[in-house]
mmCIF file of C-alpha atoms in Angstrom:
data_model
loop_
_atom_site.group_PDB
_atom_site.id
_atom_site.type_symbol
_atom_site.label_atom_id
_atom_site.label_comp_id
_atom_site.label_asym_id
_atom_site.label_seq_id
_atom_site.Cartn_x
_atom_site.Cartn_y
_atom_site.Cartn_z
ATOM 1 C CA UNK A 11 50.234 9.110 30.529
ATOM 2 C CA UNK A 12 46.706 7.545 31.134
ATOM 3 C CA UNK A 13 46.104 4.880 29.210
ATOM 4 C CA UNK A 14 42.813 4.549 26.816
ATOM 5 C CA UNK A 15 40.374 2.234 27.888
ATOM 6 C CA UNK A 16 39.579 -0.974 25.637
ATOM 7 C CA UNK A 17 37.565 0.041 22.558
ATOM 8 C CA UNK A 18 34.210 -2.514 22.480
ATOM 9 C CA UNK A 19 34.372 -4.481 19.647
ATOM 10 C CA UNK A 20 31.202 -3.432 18.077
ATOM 11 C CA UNK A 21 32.714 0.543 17.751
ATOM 12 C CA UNK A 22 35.798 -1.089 15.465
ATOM 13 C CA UNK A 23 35.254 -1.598 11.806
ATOM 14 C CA UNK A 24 38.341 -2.950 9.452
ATOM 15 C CA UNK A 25 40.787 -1.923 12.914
ATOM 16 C CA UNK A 26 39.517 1.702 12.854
ATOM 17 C CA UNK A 27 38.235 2.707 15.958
ATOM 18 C CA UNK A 28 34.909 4.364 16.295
ATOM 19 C CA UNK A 29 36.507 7.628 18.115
ATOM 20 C CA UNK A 30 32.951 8.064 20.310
ATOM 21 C CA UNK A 31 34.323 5.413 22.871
ATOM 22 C CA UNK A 32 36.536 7.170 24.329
ATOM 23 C CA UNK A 33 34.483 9.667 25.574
ATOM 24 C CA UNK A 34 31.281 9.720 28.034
ATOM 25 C CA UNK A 35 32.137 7.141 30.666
ATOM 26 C CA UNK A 36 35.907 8.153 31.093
ATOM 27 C CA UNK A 37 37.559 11.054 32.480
ATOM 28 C CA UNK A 38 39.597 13.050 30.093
ATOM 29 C CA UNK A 39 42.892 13.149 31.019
ATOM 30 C CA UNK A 40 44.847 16.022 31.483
ATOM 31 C CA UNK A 41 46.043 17.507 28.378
ATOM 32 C CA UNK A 42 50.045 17.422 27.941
ATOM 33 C CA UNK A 43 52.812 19.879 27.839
ATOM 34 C CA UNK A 44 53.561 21.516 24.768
ATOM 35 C CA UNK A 45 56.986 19.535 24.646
ATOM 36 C CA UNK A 46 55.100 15.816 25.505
ATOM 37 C CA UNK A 47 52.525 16.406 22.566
ATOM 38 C CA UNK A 48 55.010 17.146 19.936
ATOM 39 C CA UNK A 49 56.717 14.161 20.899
ATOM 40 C CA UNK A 50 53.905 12.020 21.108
ATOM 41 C CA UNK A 51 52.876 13.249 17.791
ATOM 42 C CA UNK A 52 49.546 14.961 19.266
ATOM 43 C CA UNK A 53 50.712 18.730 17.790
ATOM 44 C CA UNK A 54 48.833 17.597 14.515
ATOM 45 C CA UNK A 55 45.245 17.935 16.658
ATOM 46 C CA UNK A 56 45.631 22.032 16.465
ATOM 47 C CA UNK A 57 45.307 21.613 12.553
ATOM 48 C CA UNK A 58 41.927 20.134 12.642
ATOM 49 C CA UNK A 59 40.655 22.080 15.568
ATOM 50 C CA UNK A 60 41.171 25.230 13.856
ATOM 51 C CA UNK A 61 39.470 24.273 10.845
ATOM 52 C CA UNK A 62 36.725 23.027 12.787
ATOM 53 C CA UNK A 63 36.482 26.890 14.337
ATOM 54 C CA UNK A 64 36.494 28.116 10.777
ATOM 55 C CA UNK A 65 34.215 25.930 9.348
ATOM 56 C CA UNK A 66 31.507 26.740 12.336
ATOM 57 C CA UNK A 67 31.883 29.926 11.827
ATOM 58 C CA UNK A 68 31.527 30.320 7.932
ATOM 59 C CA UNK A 69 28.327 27.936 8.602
ATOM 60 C CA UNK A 70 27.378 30.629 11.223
ATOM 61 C CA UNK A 71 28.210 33.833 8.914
ATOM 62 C CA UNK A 72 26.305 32.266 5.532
ATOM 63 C CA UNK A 73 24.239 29.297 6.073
ATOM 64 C CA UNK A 74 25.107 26.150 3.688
ATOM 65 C CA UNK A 75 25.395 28.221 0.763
ATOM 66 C CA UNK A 76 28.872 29.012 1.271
ATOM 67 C CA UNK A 77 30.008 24.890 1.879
ATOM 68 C CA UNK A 78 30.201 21.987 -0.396
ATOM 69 C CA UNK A 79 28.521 18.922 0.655
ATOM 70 C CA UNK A 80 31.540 17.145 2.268
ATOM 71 C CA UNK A 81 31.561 20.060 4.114
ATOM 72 C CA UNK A 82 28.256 19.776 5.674
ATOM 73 C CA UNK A 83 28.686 16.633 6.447
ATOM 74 C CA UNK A 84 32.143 16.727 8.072
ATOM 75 C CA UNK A 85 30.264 19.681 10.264
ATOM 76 C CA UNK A 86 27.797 17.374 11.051
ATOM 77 C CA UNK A 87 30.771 14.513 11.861
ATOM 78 C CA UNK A 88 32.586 16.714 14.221
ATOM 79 C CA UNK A 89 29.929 16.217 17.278
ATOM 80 C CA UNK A 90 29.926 12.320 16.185
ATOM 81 C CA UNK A 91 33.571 11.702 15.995
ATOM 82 C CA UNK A 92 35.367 14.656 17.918
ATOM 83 C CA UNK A 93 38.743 13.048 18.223
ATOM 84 C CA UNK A 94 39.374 12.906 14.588
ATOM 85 C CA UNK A 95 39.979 14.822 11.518
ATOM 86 C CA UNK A 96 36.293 13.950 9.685
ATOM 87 C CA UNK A 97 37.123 15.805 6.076
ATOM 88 C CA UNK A 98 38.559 12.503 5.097
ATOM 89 C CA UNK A 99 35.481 10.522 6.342
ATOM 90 C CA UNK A 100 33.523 13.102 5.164
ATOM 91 C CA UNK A 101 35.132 12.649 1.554
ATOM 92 C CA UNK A 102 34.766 9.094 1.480
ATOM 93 C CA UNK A 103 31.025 8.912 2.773
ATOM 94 C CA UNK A 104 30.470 10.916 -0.085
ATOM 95 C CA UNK A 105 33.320 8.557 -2.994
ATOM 96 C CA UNK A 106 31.365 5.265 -1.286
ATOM 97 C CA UNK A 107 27.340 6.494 -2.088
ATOM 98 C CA UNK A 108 27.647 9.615 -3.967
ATOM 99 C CA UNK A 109 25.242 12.122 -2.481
ATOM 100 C CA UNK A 110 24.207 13.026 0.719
ATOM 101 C CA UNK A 111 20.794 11.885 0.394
ATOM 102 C CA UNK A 112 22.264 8.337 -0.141
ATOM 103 C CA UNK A 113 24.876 8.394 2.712
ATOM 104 C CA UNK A 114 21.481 9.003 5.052
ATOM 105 C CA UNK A 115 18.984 6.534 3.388
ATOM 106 C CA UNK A 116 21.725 3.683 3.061
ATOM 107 C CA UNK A 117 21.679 0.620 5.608
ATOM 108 C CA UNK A 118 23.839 1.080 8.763
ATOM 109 C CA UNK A 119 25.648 -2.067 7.924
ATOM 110 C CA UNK A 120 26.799 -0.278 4.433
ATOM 111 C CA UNK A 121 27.567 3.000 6.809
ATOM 112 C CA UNK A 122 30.531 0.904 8.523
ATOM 113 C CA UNK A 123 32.323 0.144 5.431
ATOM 114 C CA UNK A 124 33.552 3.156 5.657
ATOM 115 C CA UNK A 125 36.785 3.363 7.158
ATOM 116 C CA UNK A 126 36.316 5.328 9.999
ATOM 117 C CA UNK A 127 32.743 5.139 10.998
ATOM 118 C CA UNK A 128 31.444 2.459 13.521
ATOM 119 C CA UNK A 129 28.381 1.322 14.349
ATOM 120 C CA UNK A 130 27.519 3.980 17.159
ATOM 121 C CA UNK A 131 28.394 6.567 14.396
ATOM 122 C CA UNK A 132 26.579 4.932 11.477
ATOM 123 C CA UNK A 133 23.371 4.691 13.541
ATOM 124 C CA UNK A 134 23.398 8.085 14.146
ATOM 125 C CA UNK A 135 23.325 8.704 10.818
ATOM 126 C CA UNK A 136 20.950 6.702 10.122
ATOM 127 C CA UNK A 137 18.734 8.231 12.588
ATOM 128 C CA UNK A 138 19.211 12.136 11.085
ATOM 129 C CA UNK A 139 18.203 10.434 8.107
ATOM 130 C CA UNK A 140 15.131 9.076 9.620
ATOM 131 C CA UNK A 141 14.187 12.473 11.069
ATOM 132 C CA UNK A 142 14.539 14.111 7.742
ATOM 133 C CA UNK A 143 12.052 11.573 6.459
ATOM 134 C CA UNK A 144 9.372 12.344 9.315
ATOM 135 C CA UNK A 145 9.722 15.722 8.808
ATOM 136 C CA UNK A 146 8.646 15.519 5.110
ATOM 137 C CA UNK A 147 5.660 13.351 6.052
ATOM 138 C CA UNK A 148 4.617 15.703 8.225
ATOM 139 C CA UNK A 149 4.590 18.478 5.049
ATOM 140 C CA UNK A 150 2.339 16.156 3.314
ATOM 141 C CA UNK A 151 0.352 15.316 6.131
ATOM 142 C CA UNK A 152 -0.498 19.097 6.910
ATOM 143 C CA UNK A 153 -1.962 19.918 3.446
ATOM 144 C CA UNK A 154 -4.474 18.056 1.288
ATOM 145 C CA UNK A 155 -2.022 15.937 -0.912
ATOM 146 C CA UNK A 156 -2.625 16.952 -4.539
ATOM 147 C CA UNK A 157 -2.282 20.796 -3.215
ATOM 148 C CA UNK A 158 1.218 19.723 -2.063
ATOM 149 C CA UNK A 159 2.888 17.526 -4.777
ATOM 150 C CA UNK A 160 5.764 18.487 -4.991
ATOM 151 C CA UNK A 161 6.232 17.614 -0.614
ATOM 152 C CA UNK A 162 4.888 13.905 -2.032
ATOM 153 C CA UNK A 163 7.425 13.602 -4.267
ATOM 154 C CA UNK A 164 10.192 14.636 -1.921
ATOM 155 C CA UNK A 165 8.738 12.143 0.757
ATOM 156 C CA UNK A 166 8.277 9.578 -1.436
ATOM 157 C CA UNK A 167 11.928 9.775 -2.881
ATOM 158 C CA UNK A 168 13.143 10.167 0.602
ATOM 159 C CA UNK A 169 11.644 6.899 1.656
ATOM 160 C CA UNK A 170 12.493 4.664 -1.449
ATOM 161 C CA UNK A 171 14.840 6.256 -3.663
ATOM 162 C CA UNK A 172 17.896 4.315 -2.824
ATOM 163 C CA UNK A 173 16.522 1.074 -1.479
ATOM 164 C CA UNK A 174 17.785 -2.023 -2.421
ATOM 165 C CA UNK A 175 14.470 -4.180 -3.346
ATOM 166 C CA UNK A 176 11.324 -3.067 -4.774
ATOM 167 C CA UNK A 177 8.712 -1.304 -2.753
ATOM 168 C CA UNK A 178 4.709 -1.069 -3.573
ATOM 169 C CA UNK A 179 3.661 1.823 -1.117
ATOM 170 C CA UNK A 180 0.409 3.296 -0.921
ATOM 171 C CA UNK A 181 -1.372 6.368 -0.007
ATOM 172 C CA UNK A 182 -4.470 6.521 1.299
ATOM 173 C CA UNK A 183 -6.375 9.237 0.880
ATOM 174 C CA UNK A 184 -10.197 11.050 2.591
ATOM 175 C CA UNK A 185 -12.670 12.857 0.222
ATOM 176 C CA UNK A 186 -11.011 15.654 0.778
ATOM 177 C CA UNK A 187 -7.455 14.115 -0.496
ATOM 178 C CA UNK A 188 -5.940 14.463 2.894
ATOM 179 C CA UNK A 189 -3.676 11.672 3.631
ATOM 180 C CA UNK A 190 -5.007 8.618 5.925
ATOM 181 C CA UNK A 191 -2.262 6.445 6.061
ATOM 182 C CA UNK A 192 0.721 5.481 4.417
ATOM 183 C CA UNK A 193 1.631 1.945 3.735
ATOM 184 C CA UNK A 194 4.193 -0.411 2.458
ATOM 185 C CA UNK A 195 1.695 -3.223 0.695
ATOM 186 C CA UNK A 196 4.419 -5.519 -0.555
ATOM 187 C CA UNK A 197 8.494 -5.576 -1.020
ATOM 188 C CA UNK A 198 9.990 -7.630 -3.516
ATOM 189 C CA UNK A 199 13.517 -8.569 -5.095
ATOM 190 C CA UNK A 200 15.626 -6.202 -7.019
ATOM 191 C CA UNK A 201 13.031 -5.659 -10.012
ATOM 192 C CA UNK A 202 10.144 -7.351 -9.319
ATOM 193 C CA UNK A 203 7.258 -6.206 -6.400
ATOM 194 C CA UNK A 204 4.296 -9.193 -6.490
ATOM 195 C CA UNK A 205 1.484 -6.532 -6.276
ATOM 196 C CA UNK A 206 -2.476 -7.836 -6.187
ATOM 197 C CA UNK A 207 -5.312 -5.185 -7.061
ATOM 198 C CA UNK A 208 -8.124 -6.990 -4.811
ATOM 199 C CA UNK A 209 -5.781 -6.633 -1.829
ATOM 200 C CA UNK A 210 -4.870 -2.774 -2.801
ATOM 201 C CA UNK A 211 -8.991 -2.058 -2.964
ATOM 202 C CA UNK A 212 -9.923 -4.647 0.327
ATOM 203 C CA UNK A 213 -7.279 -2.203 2.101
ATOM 204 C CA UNK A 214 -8.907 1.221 0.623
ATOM 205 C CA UNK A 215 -12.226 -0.237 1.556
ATOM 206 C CA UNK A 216 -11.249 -0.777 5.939
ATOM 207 C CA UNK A 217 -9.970 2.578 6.273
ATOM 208 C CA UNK A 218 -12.644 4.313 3.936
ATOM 209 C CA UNK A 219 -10.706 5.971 1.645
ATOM 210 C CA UNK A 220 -12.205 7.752 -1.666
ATOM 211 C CA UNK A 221 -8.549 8.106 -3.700
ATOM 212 C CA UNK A 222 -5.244 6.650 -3.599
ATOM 213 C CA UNK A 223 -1.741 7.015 -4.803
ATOM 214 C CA UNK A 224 0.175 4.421 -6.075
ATOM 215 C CA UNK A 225 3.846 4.125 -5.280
ATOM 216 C CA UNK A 226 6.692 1.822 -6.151
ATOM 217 C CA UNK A 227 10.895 2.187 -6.768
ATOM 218 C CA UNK A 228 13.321 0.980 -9.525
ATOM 219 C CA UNK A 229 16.708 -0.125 -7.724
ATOM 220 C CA UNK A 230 17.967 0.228 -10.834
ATOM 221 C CA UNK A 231 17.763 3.862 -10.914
ATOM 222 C CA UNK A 232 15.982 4.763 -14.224
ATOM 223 C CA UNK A 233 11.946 5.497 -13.462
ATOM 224 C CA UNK A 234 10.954 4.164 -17.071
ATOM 225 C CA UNK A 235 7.526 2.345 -16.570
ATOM 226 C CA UNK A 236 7.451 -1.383 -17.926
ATOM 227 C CA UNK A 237 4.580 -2.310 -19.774
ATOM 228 C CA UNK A 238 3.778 -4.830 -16.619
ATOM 229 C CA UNK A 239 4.131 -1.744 -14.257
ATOM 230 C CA UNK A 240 1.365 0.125 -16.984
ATOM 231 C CA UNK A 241 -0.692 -3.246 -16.689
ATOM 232 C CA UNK A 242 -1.083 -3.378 -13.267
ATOM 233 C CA UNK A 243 -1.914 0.267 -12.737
ATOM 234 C CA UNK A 244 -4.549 -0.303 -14.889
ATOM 235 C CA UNK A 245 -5.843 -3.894 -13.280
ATOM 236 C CA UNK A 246 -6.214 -1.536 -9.858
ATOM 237 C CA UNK A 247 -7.928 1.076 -11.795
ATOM 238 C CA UNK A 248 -10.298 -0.851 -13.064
ATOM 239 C CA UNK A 249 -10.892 -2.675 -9.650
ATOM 240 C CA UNK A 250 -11.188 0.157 -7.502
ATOM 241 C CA UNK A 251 -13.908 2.176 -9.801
ATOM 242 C CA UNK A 252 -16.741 0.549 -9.663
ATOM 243 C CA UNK A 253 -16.682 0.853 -5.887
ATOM 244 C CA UNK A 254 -15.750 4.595 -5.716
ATOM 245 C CA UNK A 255 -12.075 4.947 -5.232
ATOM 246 C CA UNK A 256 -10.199 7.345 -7.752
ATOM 247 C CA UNK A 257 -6.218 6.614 -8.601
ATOM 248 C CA UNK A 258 -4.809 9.635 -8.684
ATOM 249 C CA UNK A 259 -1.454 8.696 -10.470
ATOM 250 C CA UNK A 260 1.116 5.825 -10.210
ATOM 251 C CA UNK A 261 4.629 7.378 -9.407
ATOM 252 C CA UNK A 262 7.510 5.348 -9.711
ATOM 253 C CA UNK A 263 11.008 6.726 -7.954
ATOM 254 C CA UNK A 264 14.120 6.259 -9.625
ATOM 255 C CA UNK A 265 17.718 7.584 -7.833
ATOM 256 C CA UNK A 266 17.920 10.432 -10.266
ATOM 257 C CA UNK A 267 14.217 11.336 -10.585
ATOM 258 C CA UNK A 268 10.577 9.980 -10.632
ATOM 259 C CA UNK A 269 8.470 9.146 -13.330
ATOM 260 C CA UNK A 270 3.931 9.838 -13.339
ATOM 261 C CA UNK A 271 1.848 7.847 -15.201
ATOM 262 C CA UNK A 272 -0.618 10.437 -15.200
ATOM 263 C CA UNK A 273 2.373 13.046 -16.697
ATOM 264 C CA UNK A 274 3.286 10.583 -19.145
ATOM 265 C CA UNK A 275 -0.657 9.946 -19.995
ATOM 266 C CA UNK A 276 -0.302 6.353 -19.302
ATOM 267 C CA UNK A 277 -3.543 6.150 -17.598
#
């Protein structure tokens, strides 16, 4: 039987091969008798290949309604690994981070944890959950931003919800509340984001922008405002007014949910 060429060491995490290497720049060898598989233990490949078949075709017949989320994803896993059964993978993407959102916004270096997923793998998750993230910027980019709030809170969770450190992000917004840029102004430790309201106006000022929205994450999951995070909204507000530039709201993104000043009548 052909033997497999050498794995590259960067495709290997914890001895489990990242199953992608073997295929691209190799022929495929011929596949064995029915007698040399069961002996070399390669019958158990018609178990997974079936389900794969069934699983395509119940995504075919009624969309994602029909599958659980470690069933999407092992869908998804079967072009990225297709030499191994991915519902256990699948399973433990989803025991290691807990939701699918967080499988695609965590780090590729978390990604390869995972036993079974290397780094070839991992970045390509990473990049589906980049595209995601474009694709919701360009929602909010289409329509003027307070007409579309709900997109801006599904971008903005998208982006920061399951970061690591604080993140002070910014929107900048035209007269007409269409959105001019989007910016990350400062990241900081694990619960604290240095944030300075001179340098939030100086940047509002350069790309002429009438209204902003203010933007920041709690690692620790629960939205709550502090009273320093109710401060500092205000030190901004009353920075940017006398020059012309309305604050809109300060929303702060937790894992679970987000929490508006402006809801919670905070400012």
């Amino acid at each position: 039987m052909t033997s497999r060429p050498p794995l590259e060491a960067d495709d290997q995490t914890g001895g489990e091969p990242d199953e992608r290497g073997y295929f691209g720049d190799h022929p495929t060898p011929a596949p064995p008798s029915p007698s040399s598989g069961r002996k070399a233990g390669l019958g158990k490949a018609a178990h997974y290949h079936g389900h794969r078949d069934r699983l395509r075709e119940r995504f075919r017949q009624t969309g994602d309604r029909a599958l659980a989320d470690y069933e999407l994803l092992e869908l998804l896993l079967f072009s990225l690994i297709p030499r191994r059964d991915t519902k256990p993978i699948a399973k433990a993407l989803l025991d290691r981070f807990g939701s699918l959102p967080e499988i695609f916004g965590a780090p590729i270096e978390r990604l390869m944890e995972v036993s079974g997923i290397g780094e070839i793998v991992a970045t390509d998750l990473k990049l589906i959950g980049t595209i995601s993230h474009r694709m919701l910027k360009s929602e909010i980019k289409a329509r003027p931003v307070l007409a579309s709030w709900n997109a801006v809170i599904d971008y903005c969770r998208a982006a920061m919800a399951f970061e690591a450190r604080e993140q002070f992000r910014i929107l900048f917004l035209d007269k007409k509340n269409a959105l001019i840029a989007d910016e990350v102004q400062q990241t900081g430790t694990v619960d604290h984001t240095p944030v300075y309201p001179r340098e939030v106006v100086k940047r509002a000022l350069e790309l002429s922008a009438t209204a902003i929205v203010l933007v920041h994450n709690h690692p620790s999951g629960d939205p709550t405002p502090s009273r320093a995070d109710i401060d500092m909204t205000r030190m901004i507000i009353d920075t940017a007014k006398p020059l012309g530039i309305t604050i809109h709201d300060h929303i702060i993104i937790g894992r679970n949910g987000h929490a508006s000043l402006k809801g919670l009548r905070l400012i």
